[in-house]
PDB file of C-alpha atoms in Angstrom:
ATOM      1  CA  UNK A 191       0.000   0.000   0.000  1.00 46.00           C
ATOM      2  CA  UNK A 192       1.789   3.251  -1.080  1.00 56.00           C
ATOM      3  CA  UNK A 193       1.197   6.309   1.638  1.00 62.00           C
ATOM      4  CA  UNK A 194      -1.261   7.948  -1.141  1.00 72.00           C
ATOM      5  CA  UNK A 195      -3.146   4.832  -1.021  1.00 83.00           C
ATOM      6  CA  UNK A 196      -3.712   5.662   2.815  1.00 90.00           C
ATOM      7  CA  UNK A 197      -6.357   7.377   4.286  1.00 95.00           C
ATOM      8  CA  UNK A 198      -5.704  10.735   6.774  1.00 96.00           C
ATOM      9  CA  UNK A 199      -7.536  10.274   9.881  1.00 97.00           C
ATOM     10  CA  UNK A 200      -8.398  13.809  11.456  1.00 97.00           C
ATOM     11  CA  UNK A 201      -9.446  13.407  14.772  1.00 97.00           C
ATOM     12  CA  UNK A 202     -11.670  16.395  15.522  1.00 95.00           C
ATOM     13  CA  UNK A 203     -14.952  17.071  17.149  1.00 93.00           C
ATOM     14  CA  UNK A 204     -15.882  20.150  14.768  1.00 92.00           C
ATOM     15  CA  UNK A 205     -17.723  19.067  11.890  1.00 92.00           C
ATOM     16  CA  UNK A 206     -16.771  21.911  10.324  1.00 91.00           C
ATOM     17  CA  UNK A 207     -13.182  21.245  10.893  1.00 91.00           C
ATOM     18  CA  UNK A 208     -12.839  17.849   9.483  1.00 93.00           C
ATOM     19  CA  UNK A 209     -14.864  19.316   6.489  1.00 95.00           C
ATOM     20  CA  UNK A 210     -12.586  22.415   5.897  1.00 95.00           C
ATOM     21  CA  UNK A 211      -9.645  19.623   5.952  1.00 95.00           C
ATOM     22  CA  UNK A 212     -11.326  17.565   3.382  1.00 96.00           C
ATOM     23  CA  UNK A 213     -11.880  20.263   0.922  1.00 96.00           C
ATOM     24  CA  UNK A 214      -7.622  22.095   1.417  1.00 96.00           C
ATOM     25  CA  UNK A 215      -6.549  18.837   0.909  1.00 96.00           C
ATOM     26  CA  UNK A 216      -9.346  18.235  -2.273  1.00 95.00           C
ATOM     27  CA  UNK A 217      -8.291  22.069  -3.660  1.00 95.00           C
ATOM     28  CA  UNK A 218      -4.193  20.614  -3.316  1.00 95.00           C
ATOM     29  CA  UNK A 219      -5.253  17.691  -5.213  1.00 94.00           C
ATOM     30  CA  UNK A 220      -3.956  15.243  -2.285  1.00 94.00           C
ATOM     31  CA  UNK A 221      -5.186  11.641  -3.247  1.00 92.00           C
ATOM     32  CA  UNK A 222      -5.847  10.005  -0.015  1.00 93.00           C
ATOM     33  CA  UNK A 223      -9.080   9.674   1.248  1.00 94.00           C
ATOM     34  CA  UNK A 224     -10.191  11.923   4.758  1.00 96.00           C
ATOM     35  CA  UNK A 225     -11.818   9.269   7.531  1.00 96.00           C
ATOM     36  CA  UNK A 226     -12.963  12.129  10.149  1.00 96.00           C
ATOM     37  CA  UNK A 227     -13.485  10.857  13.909  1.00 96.00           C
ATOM     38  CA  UNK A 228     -14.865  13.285  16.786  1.00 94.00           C
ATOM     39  CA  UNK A 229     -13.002  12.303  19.279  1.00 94.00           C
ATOM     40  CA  UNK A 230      -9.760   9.859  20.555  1.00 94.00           C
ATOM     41  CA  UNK A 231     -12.170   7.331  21.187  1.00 95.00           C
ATOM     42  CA  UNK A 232     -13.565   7.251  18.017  1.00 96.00           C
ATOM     43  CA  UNK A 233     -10.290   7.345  16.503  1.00 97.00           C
ATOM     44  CA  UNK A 234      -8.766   4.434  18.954  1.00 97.00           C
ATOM     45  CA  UNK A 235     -11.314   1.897  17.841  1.00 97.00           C
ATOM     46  CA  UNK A 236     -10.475   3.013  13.855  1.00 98.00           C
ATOM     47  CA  UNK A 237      -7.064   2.360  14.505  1.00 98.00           C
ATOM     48  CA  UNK A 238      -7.262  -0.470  16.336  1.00 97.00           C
ATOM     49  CA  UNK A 239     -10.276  -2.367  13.753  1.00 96.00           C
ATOM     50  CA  UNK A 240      -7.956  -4.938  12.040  1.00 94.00           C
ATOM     51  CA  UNK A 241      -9.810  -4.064   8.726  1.00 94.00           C
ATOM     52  CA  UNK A 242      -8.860  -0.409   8.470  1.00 95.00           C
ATOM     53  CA  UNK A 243      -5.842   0.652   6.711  1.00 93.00           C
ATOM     54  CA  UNK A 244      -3.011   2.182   9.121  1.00 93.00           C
ATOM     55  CA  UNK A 245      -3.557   5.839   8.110  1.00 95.00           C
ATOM     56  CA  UNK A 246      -0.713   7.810   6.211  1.00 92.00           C
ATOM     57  CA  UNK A 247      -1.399  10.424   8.767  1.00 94.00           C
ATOM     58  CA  UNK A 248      -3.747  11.141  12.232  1.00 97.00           C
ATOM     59  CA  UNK A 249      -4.242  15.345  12.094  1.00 97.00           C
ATOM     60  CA  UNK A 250      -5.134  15.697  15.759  1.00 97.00           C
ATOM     61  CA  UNK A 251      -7.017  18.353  17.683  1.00 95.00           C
ATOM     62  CA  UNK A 252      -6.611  18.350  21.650  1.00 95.00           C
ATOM     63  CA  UNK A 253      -9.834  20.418  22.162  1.00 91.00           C
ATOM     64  CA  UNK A 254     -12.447  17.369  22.243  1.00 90.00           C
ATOM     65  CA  UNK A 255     -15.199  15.621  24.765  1.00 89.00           C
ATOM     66  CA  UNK A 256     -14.851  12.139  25.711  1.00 89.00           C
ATOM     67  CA  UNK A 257     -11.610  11.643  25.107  1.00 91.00           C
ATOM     68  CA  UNK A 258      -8.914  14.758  24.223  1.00 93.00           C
ATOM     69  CA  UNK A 259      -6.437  14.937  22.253  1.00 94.00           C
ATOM     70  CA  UNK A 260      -3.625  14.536  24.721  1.00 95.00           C
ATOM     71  CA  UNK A 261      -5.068  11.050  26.887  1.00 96.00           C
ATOM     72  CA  UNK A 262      -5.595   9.633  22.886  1.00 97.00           C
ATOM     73  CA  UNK A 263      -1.486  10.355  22.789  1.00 97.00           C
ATOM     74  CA  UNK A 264      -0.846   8.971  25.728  1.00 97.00           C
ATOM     75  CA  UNK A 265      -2.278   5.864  24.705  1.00 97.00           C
ATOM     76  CA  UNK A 266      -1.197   5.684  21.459  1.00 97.00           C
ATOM     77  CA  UNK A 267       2.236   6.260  22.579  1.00 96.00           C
ATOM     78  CA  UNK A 268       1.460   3.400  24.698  1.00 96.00           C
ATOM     79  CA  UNK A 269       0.711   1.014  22.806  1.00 96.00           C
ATOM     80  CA  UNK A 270       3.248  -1.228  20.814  1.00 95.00           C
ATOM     81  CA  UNK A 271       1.312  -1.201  17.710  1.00 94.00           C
ATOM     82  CA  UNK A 272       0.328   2.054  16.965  1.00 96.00           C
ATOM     83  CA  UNK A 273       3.167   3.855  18.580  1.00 94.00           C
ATOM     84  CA  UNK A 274       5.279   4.264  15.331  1.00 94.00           C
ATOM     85  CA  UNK A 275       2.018   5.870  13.986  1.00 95.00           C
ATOM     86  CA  UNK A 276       2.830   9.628  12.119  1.00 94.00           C
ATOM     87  CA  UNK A 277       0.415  11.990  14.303  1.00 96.00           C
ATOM     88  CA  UNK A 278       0.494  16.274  14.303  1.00 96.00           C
ATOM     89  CA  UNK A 279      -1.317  17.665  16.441  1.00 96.00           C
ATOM     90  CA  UNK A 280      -3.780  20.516  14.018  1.00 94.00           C
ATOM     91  CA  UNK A 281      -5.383  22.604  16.466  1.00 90.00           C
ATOM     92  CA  UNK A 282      -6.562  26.088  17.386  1.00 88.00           C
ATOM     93  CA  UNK A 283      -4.416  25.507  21.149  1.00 82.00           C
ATOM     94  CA  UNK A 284      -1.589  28.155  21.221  1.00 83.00           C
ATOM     95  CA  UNK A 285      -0.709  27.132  24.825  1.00 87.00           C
ATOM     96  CA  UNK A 286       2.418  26.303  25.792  1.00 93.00           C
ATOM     97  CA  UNK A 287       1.984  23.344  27.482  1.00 94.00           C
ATOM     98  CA  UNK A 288      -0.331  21.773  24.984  1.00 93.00           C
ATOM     99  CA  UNK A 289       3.071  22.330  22.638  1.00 94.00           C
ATOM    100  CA  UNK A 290       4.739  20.391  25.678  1.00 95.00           C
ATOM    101  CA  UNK A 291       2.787  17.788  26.296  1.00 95.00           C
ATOM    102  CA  UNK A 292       2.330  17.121  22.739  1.00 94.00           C
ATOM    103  CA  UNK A 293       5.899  16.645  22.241  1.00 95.00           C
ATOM    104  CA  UNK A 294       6.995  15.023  25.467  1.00 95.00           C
ATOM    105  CA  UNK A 295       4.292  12.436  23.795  1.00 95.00           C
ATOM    106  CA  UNK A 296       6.456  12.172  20.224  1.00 93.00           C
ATOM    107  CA  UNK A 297       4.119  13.957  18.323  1.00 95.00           C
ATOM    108  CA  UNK A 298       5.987  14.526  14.230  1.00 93.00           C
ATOM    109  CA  UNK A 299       4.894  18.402  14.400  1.00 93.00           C
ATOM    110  CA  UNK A 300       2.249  20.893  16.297  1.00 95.00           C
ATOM    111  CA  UNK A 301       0.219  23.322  13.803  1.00 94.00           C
ATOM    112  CA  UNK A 302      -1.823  26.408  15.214  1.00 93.00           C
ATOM    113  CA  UNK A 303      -4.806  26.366  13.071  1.00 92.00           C
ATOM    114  CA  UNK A 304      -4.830  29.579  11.471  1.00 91.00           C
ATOM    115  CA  UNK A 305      -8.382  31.458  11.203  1.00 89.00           C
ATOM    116  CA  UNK A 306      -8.180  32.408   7.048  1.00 94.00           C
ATOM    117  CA  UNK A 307      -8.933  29.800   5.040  1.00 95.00           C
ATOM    118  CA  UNK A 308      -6.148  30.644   2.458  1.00 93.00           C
ATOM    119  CA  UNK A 309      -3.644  30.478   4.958  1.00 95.00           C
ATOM    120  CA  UNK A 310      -5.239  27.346   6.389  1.00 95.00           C
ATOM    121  CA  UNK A 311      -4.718  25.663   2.683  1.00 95.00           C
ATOM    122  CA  UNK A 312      -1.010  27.043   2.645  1.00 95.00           C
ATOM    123  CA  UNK A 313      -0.537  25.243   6.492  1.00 95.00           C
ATOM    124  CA  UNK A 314      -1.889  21.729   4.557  1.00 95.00           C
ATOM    125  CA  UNK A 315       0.113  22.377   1.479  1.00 95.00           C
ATOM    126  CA  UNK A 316       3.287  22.184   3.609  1.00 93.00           C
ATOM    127  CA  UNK A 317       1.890  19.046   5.736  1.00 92.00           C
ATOM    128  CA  UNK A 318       0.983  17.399   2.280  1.00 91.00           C
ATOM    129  CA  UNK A 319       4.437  18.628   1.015  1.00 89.00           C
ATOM    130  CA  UNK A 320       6.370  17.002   4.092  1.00 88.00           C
ATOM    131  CA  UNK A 321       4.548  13.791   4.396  1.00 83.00           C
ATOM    132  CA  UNK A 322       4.731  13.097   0.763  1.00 81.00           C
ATOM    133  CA  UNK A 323       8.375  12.674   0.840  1.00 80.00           C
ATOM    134  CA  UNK A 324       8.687  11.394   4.285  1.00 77.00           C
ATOM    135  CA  UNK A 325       9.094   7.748   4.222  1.00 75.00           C
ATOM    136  CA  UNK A 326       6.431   6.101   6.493  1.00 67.00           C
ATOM    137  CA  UNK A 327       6.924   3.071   9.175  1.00 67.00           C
TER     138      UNK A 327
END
């Protein structure tokens, strides 16, 4: 399976969010296919269903109910197979010890979200850019 042929998993409780990722990464012409969960328990049980493909990438929000976005690092991080998985953190937290705690928990990058929607399709170009020649586990 090559990385395009994997889907992105953004992990975000906003509707509105997971949509505005879908159509950046539609307008870049990116290939892979957005699964959207609303929270890290959502996304846990999608990355731990033995029929899903491992995602290229998890785009992660820490903002969410049930589960946030730093207790689904800590137990991805924890767990033996999914801790090589590629996550950023994507998220409208400017806080310096979500930045902290993010990367005490081996997160690949942290991106503020920003507000325009031009500069939020520049933010995925780069993410798109990266990951497509950044060889995967």
């Amino acid at each position: 399976m090559t990385p395009s042929d994997r889907p992105i998993l953004v992990v975000d409780d906003d509707e509105i969010g997971v949509q505005t990722v879908r159509r950046a990464l539609q307008e870049l012409q990116v290939p892979n296919r957005v699964v959207g969960c609303n929270n890290g328990e959502a996304a846990l049980a999608y990355l731990r269903e033995p029929g899903n493909p491992r995602p290229a990438i998890v785009l992660l929000d820490l903002n969410m109910p049930v589960m946030n976005g730093i207790e689904f690092l800590r137990i991805v991080k924890a767990d033996e197979q999914l801790r090589r998985q590629p996550i950023v953190v994507l998220t409208t937290s400017a806080e310096q010890q979500d930045r902290m705690d993010s990367f005490n928990l081996s997160v690949a990058g942290y991106v503020t979200k920003p507000m325009d929607y031009c500069r939020f399709v520049q933010v995925m170009r780069h993410i798109d850019q990266y990951w497509t020649i950044s060889e995967l586990p």
